[in-house]
Coordinates of C-alpha atoms in Angstrom, one line a residue:
X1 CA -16.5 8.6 1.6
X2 CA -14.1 5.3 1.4
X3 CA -14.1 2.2 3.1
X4 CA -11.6 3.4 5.8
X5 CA -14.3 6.2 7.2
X6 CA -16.8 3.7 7.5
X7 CA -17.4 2.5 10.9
X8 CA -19.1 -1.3 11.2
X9 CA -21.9 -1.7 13.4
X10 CA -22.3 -4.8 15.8
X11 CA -24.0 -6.7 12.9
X12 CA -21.9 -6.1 10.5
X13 CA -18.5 -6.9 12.9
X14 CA -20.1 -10.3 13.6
X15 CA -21.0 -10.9 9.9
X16 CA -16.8 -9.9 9.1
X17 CA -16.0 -12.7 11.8
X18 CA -18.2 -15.4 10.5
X19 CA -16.9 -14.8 7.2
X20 CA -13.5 -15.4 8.4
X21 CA -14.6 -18.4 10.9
X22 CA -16.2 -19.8 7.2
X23 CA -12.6 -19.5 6.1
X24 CA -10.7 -20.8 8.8
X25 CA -13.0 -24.2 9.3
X26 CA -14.8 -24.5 5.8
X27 CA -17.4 -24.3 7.1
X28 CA -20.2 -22.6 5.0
X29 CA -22.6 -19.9 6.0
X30 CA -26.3 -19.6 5.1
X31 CA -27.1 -16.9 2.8
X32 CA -30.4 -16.0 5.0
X33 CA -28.9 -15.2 8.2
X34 CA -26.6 -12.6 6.7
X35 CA -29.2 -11.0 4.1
X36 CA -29.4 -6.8 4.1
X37 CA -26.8 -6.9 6.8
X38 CA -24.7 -4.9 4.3
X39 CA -26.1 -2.8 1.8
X40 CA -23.6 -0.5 0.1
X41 CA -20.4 -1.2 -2.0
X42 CA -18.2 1.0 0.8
X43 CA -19.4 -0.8 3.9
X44 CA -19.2 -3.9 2.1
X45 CA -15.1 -3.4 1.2
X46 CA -14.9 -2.4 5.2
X47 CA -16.2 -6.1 6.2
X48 CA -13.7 -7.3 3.5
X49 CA -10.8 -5.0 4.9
X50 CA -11.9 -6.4 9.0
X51 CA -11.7 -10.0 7.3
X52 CA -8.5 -9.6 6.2
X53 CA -7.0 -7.7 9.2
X54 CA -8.6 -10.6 11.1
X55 CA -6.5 -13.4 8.9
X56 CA -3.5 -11.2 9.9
X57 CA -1.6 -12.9 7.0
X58 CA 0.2 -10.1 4.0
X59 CA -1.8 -9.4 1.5
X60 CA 0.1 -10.8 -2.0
X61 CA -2.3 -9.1 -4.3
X62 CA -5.6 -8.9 -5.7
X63 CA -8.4 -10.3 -8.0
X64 CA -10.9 -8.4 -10.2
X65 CA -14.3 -9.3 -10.6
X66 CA -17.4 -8.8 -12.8
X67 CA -15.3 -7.4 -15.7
X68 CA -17.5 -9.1 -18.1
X69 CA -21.1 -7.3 -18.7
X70 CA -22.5 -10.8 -18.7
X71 CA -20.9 -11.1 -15.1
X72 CA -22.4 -7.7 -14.0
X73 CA -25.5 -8.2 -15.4
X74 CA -25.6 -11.9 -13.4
X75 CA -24.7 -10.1 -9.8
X76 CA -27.0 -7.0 -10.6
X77 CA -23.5 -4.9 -10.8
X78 CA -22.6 -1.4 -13.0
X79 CA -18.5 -1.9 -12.3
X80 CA -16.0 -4.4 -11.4
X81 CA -15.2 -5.4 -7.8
X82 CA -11.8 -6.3 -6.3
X83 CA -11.3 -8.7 -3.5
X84 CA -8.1 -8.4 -1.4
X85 CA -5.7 -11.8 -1.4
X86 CA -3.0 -13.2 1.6
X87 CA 0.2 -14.3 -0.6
X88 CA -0.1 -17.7 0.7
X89 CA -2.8 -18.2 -1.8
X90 CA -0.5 -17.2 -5.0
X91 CA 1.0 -20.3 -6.3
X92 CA 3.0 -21.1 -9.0
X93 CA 2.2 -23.5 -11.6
X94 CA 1.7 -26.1 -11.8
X95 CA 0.0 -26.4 -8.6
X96 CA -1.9 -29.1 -6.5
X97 CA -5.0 -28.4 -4.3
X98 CA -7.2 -30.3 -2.6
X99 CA -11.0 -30.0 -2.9
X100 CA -12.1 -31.0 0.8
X101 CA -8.6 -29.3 2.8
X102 CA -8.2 -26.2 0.6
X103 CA -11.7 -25.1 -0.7
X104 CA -15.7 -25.0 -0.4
X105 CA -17.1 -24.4 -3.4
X106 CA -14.3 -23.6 -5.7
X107 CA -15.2 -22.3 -9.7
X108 CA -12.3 -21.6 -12.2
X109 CA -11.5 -19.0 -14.4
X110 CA -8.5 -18.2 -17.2
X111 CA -7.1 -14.9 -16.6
X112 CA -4.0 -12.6 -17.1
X113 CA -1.8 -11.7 -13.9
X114 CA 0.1 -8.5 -13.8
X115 CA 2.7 -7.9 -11.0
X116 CA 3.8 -4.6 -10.2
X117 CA 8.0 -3.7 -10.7
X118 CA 7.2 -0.5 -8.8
X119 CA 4.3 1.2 -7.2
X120 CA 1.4 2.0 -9.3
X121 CA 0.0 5.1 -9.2
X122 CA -3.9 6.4 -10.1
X123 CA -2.2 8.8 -12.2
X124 CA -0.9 5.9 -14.3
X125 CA -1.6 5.8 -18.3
X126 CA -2.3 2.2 -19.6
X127 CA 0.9 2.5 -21.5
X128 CA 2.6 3.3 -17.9
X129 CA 1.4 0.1 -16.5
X130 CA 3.0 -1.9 -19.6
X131 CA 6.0 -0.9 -18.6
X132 CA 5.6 -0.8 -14.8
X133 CA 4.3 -4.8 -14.2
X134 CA 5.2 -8.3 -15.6
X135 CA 2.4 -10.4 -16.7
X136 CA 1.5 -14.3 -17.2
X137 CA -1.2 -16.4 -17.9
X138 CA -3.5 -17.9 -14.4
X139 CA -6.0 -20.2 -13.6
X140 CA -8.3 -18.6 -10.4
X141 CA -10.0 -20.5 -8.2
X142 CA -12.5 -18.5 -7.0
X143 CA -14.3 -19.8 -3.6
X144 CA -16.8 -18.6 -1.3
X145 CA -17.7 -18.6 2.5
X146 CA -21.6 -19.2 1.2
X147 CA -23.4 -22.4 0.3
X148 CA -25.1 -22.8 -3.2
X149 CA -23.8 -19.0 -3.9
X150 CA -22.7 -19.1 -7.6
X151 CA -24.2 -16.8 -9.6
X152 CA -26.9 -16.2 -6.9
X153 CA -25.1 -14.6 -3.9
X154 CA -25.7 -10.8 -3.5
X155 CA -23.0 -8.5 -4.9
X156 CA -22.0 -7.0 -1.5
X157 CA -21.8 -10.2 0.4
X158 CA -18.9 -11.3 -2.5
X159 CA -17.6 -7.9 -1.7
X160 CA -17.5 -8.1 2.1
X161 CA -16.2 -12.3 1.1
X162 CA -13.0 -10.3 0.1
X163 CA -14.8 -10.7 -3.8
X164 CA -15.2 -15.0 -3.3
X165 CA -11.1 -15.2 -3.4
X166 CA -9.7 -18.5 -2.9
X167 CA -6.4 -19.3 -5.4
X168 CA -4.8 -18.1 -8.2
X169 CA -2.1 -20.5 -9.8
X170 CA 0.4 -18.5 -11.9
X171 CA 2.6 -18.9 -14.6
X172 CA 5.7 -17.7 -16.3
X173 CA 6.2 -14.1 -15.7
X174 CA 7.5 -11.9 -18.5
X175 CA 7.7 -8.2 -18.7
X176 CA 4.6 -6.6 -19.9
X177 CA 6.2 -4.3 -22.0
X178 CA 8.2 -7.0 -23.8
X179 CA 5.0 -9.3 -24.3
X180 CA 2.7 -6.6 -25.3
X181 CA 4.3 -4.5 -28.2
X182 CA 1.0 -1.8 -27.6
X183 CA -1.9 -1.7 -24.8
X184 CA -3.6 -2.8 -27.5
X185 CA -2.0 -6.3 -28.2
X186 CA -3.3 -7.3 -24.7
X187 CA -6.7 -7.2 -25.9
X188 CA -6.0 -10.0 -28.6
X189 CA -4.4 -12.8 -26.1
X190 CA -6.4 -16.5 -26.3
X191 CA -6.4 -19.3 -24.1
X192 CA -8.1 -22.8 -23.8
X193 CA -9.3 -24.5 -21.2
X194 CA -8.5 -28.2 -20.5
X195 CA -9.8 -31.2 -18.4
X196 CA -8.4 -33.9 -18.1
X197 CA -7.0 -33.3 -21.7
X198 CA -10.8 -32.7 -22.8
X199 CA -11.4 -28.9 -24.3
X200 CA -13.8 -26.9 -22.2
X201 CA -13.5 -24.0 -23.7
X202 CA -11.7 -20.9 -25.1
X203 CA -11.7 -17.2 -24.6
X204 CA -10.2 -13.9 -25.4
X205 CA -9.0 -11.2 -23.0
X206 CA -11.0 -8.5 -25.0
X207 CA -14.0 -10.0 -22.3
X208 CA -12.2 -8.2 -19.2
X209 CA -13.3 -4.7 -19.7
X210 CA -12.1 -4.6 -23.6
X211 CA -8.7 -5.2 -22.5
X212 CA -7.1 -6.6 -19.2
X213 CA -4.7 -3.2 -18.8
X214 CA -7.6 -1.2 -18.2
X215 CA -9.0 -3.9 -15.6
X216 CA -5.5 -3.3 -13.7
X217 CA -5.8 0.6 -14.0
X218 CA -9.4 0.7 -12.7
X219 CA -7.8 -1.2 -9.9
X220 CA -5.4 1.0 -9.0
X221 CA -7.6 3.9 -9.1
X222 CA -10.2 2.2 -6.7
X223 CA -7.5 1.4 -4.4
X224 CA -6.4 4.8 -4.1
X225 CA -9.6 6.6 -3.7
X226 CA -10.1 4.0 -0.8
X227 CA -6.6 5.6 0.7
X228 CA -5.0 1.7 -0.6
X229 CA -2.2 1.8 -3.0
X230 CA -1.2 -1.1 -5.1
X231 CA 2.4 -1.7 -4.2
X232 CA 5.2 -3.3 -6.1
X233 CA 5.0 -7.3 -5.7
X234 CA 2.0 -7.2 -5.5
X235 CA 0.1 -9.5 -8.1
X236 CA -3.5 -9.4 -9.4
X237 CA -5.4 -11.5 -12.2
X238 CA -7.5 -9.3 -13.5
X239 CA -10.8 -11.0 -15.3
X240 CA -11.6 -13.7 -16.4
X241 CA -11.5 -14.6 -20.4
X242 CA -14.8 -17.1 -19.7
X243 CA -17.7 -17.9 -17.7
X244 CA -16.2 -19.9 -14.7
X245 CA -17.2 -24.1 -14.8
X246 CA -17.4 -25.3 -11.2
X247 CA -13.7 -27.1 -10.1
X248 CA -13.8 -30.7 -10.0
X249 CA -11.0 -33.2 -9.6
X250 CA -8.6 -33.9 -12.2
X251 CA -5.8 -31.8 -14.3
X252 CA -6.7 -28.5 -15.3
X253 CA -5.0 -26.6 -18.3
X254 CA -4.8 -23.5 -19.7
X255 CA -3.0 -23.4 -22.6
X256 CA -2.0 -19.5 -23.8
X257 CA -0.7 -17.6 -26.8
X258 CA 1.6 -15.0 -26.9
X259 CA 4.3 -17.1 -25.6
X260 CA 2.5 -17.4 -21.9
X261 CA 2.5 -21.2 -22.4
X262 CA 0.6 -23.5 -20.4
X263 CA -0.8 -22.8 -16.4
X264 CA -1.5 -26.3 -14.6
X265 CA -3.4 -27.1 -11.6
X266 CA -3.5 -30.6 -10.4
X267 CA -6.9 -31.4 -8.2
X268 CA -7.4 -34.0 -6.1
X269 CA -10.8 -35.0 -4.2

């Protein structure tokens, strides 16, 4: 069964529109009201599917999640999850935000974005996606229609919150196949994270599922058994390379190898 054979009941309709009411006002919902109202990964992406049909906005892309087994482990989760983003949410670095207009409860995470040149297909080797995308360095934002949710929250409400998306800030986008001699050279990019010109930390892609490529593929896959295809121009960042600090106000840097250079986002109270 997928997603699109799933029909919501009453509950679960009314849970889709608070989630996007949460959205549209910031204001956040309490985790208690909304407990066991979805209990299963497929109803779950059908609440995030209603929420973004009710935002009626084009979907730019996607985000992967829980591509770390110390993510998994925290949300009680055996596989990624993928949350569904409106292009109006991609933007290009170096980017400002505001914490009180734009977001809730925004963390931050240092990723790799791919973005598809043509359609990608389940049937798609690792090596086909290196040459069918362009890639760049991003700084995530995820956010969430919950109060006091991180790491707490239950996996299939940040499912059915279209996976806690808020913004992704993007860099310079190369082709994937020109950055990335081999799959395997995407498995060996670093990055360091900067406040306010203070090192927070540094990670590796090799924490997305061994290698970001295979974060993308699993992707595609999942979108197609669900009767979704990702579609060319479409962007996703894929995992994060460390476990997320909460966003706070100030200039945050990202600072890649490989030639991706730097990803900014300025943030003010």
């Amino acid at each position: 069964m997928t997603n699109q054979n799933v029909t919501l009941n009453t509950q679960q309709k009314s849970f889709a529109q608070a989630l996007f009411n949460a959205y549209q006002t910031k204001q956040p919902l309490k985790r208690a009201d909304w407990e066991g109202v979805v209990t299963d990964d497929e109803t779950a992406y059908a609440v995030q599917d209603c929420v973004a049909q009710l935002k009626q906005l084009p979907t730019g892309g996607y985000k992967v999640s829980l591509t770390s087994q110390q993510t998994q482990d925290m949300f009680d989760a055996d596989s990624p999850l993928y949350g569904q983003q409106v292009d109006s949410h991609f933007l290009p670095s170096p980017a400002v935000l505001s914490l009180k207009r734009q977001t809730m409860a925004p963390l931050l995470e240092v990723e790799l974005g791919f973005r598809a040149t043509e359609d990608l297909l389940p049937s798609d080797s690792l090596d086909d996606l290196r040459h069918k995308t362009t890639v760049c360095g991003t700084l995530e934002l995820p956010d969430c229609r919950f109060a006091d949710w991180f790491p707490d929250l239950n996996k299939y409400c940040v499912m059915s919150d279209c996976a806690v998306g808020g913004y992704v800030v993007y860099g310079s986008e190369r082709p994937a196949d020109e950055v990335f001699s081999t799959v395997d050279d995407a498995a060996n990019v670093s990055a360091t994270l900067y406040h306010d010109g203070q090192k927070e930390a540094t990670g590796q892609s090799s924490e997305v599922l061994g290698n970001p490529f295979k974060s993308l593929q699993w992707l595609v896959g999942k979108l197609a058994a669900q009767g979704k295809r990702f579609r060319a121009g479409q962007l996703v960042s894929s995992g994060t390379f460390l476990l997320p600090p909460h966003l706070t106000a100030g200039k945050w840097e990202a600072k890649f190898d490989h030639g991706f250079g730097d990803v900014v986002v300025n943030v003010n109270d």
